[in-house]
Amino acid sequence: AQTVTQSQPEMSVQEAETVTLSCTYDTSESDYYLFWYKQPPSRQMILVIRQEAYKQQNATENRFSVNFQKAAKSFSLKISDSQLGDAAMYFCAYRPFYTGANSKLTFGKGITLSVRP
Amino acid sequence: GAVVSQHPSRVICKSGTSVKIECRSLDFQATTMFWYRQFPKKSLMLMATSNEGSKATYEQGVEKDKFLINHASLTLSTLTVTSAHPEDSSFYICSAKGTGYNEQFFGPGTRLTVL
């Protein structure tokens, strides 16, 4: 079974600084998807970034980028120029590559990020 | 695009009553819908997966007679918490996936409080 580990329960960053959130996972599959989701106080789950395991290039979305190390099974999220609106809970998630209807997301425990003004 | 709604956003009910939560995909056909439960400051726990027109698949430890899931159309799934008790109080989130999409789209969640 796949597992996703986020070992840091909380982190804090100064506004405008950069922060990196860690995630490791375990799978025997060679192809899969990895995601970072943001859950602000409203509790709406928002997709931040997606990485396909078969792509060597790290995904980026504006101020958000990932460091995907497939061999190490590591998938960290870097937030640059942190903003107050980035304060939220962040979840790392894994999904098998096959697009069968029941391909499920496996979530990590999440990390609470606070941003200091 | 790809918007998922949930109704109600909040519900308070008495112990022993049943509560129905609706999950709708507004602008796409959801072949699969997922139901999650989330406790404060915790991760999402998958309860069940439902495919349109067939029985839901429940995760281990989730009582199917307690949490009834129906996915009668490609845009609507419902979760009914039967004979609710205070320990059922939680935040329930649905997500939907459609053909051609590589991701699930999440609803805004429903906060259930059982008195």
mmCIF file of C-alpha atoms in Angstrom, chain A residues 1-57:
data_model
loop_
_atom_site.group_PDB
_atom_site.id
_atom_site.type_symbol
_atom_site.label_atom_id
_atom_site.label_comp_id
_atom_site.label_asym_id
_atom_site.label_seq_id
_atom_site.Cartn_x
_atom_site.Cartn_y
_atom_site.Cartn_z
ATOM 1 C CA ALA A 1 0.000 0.000 0.000
ATOM 2 C CA GLN A 2 1.104 3.515 -0.682
ATOM 3 C CA THR A 3 1.927 5.838 2.180
ATOM 4 C CA VAL A 4 2.586 9.561 2.324
ATOM 5 C CA THR A 5 4.563 11.075 5.172
ATOM 6 C CA GLN A 6 4.661 14.675 6.251
ATOM 7 C CA SER A 7 6.783 14.652 9.372
ATOM 8 C CA GLN A 8 6.578 18.334 10.270
ATOM 9 C CA PRO A 9 3.210 19.257 11.837
ATOM 10 C CA GLU A 10 3.831 22.999 11.796
ATOM 11 C CA MET A 11 6.066 25.584 10.170
ATOM 12 C CA SER A 12 6.324 29.326 10.248
ATOM 13 C CA VAL A 13 7.742 31.744 7.711
ATOM 14 C CA GLN A 14 8.292 35.474 7.589
ATOM 15 C CA GLU A 15 6.306 37.324 4.964
ATOM 16 C CA ALA A 16 8.261 37.665 1.687
ATOM 17 C CA GLU A 17 10.629 34.853 2.667
ATOM 18 C CA THR A 18 10.858 31.360 1.206
ATOM 19 C CA VAL A 19 9.728 28.178 2.920
ATOM 20 C CA THR A 20 9.988 24.515 1.976
ATOM 21 C CA LEU A 21 7.477 21.899 3.075
ATOM 22 C CA SER A 22 8.671 18.305 3.084
ATOM 23 C CA CYS A 23 6.923 15.168 1.919
ATOM 24 C CA THR A 24 8.075 11.615 1.368
ATOM 25 C CA TYR A 25 6.091 8.723 0.022
ATOM 26 C CA ASP A 26 6.373 5.026 -0.487
ATOM 27 C CA THR A 27 5.146 3.110 -3.505
ATOM 28 C CA SER A 28 6.131 0.178 -5.642
ATOM 29 C CA GLU A 29 4.642 1.800 -8.741
ATOM 30 C CA SER A 30 6.814 3.518 -11.336
ATOM 31 C CA ASP A 31 4.171 5.867 -12.666
ATOM 32 C CA TYR A 32 1.963 7.999 -10.462
ATOM 33 C CA TYR A 33 0.866 11.539 -9.664
ATOM 34 C CA LEU A 34 1.849 13.673 -6.715
ATOM 35 C CA PHE A 35 -0.077 16.693 -5.514
ATOM 36 C CA TRP A 36 0.125 19.494 -3.022
ATOM 37 C CA TYR A 37 -3.202 20.782 -1.751
ATOM 38 C CA LYS A 38 -3.829 23.889 0.305
ATOM 39 C CA GLN A 39 -6.641 24.058 2.853
ATOM 40 C CA PRO A 40 -7.142 27.600 4.176
ATOM 41 C CA PRO A 41 -9.364 28.391 7.171
ATOM 42 C CA SER A 42 -12.405 28.196 4.882
ATOM 43 C CA ARG A 43 -11.515 24.468 4.581
ATOM 44 C CA GLN A 44 -11.949 24.467 0.802
ATOM 45 C CA MET A 45 -9.331 22.155 -0.667
ATOM 46 C CA ILE A 46 -7.332 23.939 -3.353
ATOM 47 C CA LEU A 47 -4.913 22.229 -5.711
ATOM 48 C CA VAL A 48 -1.575 24.027 -5.552
ATOM 49 C CA ILE A 49 0.555 21.943 -7.870
ATOM 50 C CA ARG A 50 0.688 18.557 -9.589
ATOM 51 C CA GLN A 51 3.656 16.451 -10.649
ATOM 52 C CA GLU A 52 3.595 13.465 -12.974
ATOM 53 C CA ALA A 53 6.227 10.945 -11.920
ATOM 54 C CA TYR A 54 7.277 10.223 -15.493
ATOM 55 C CA LYS A 55 8.286 13.859 -15.987
ATOM 56 C CA GLN A 56 11.782 14.698 -14.843
ATOM 57 C CA GLN A 57 11.154 18.415 -14.850
#
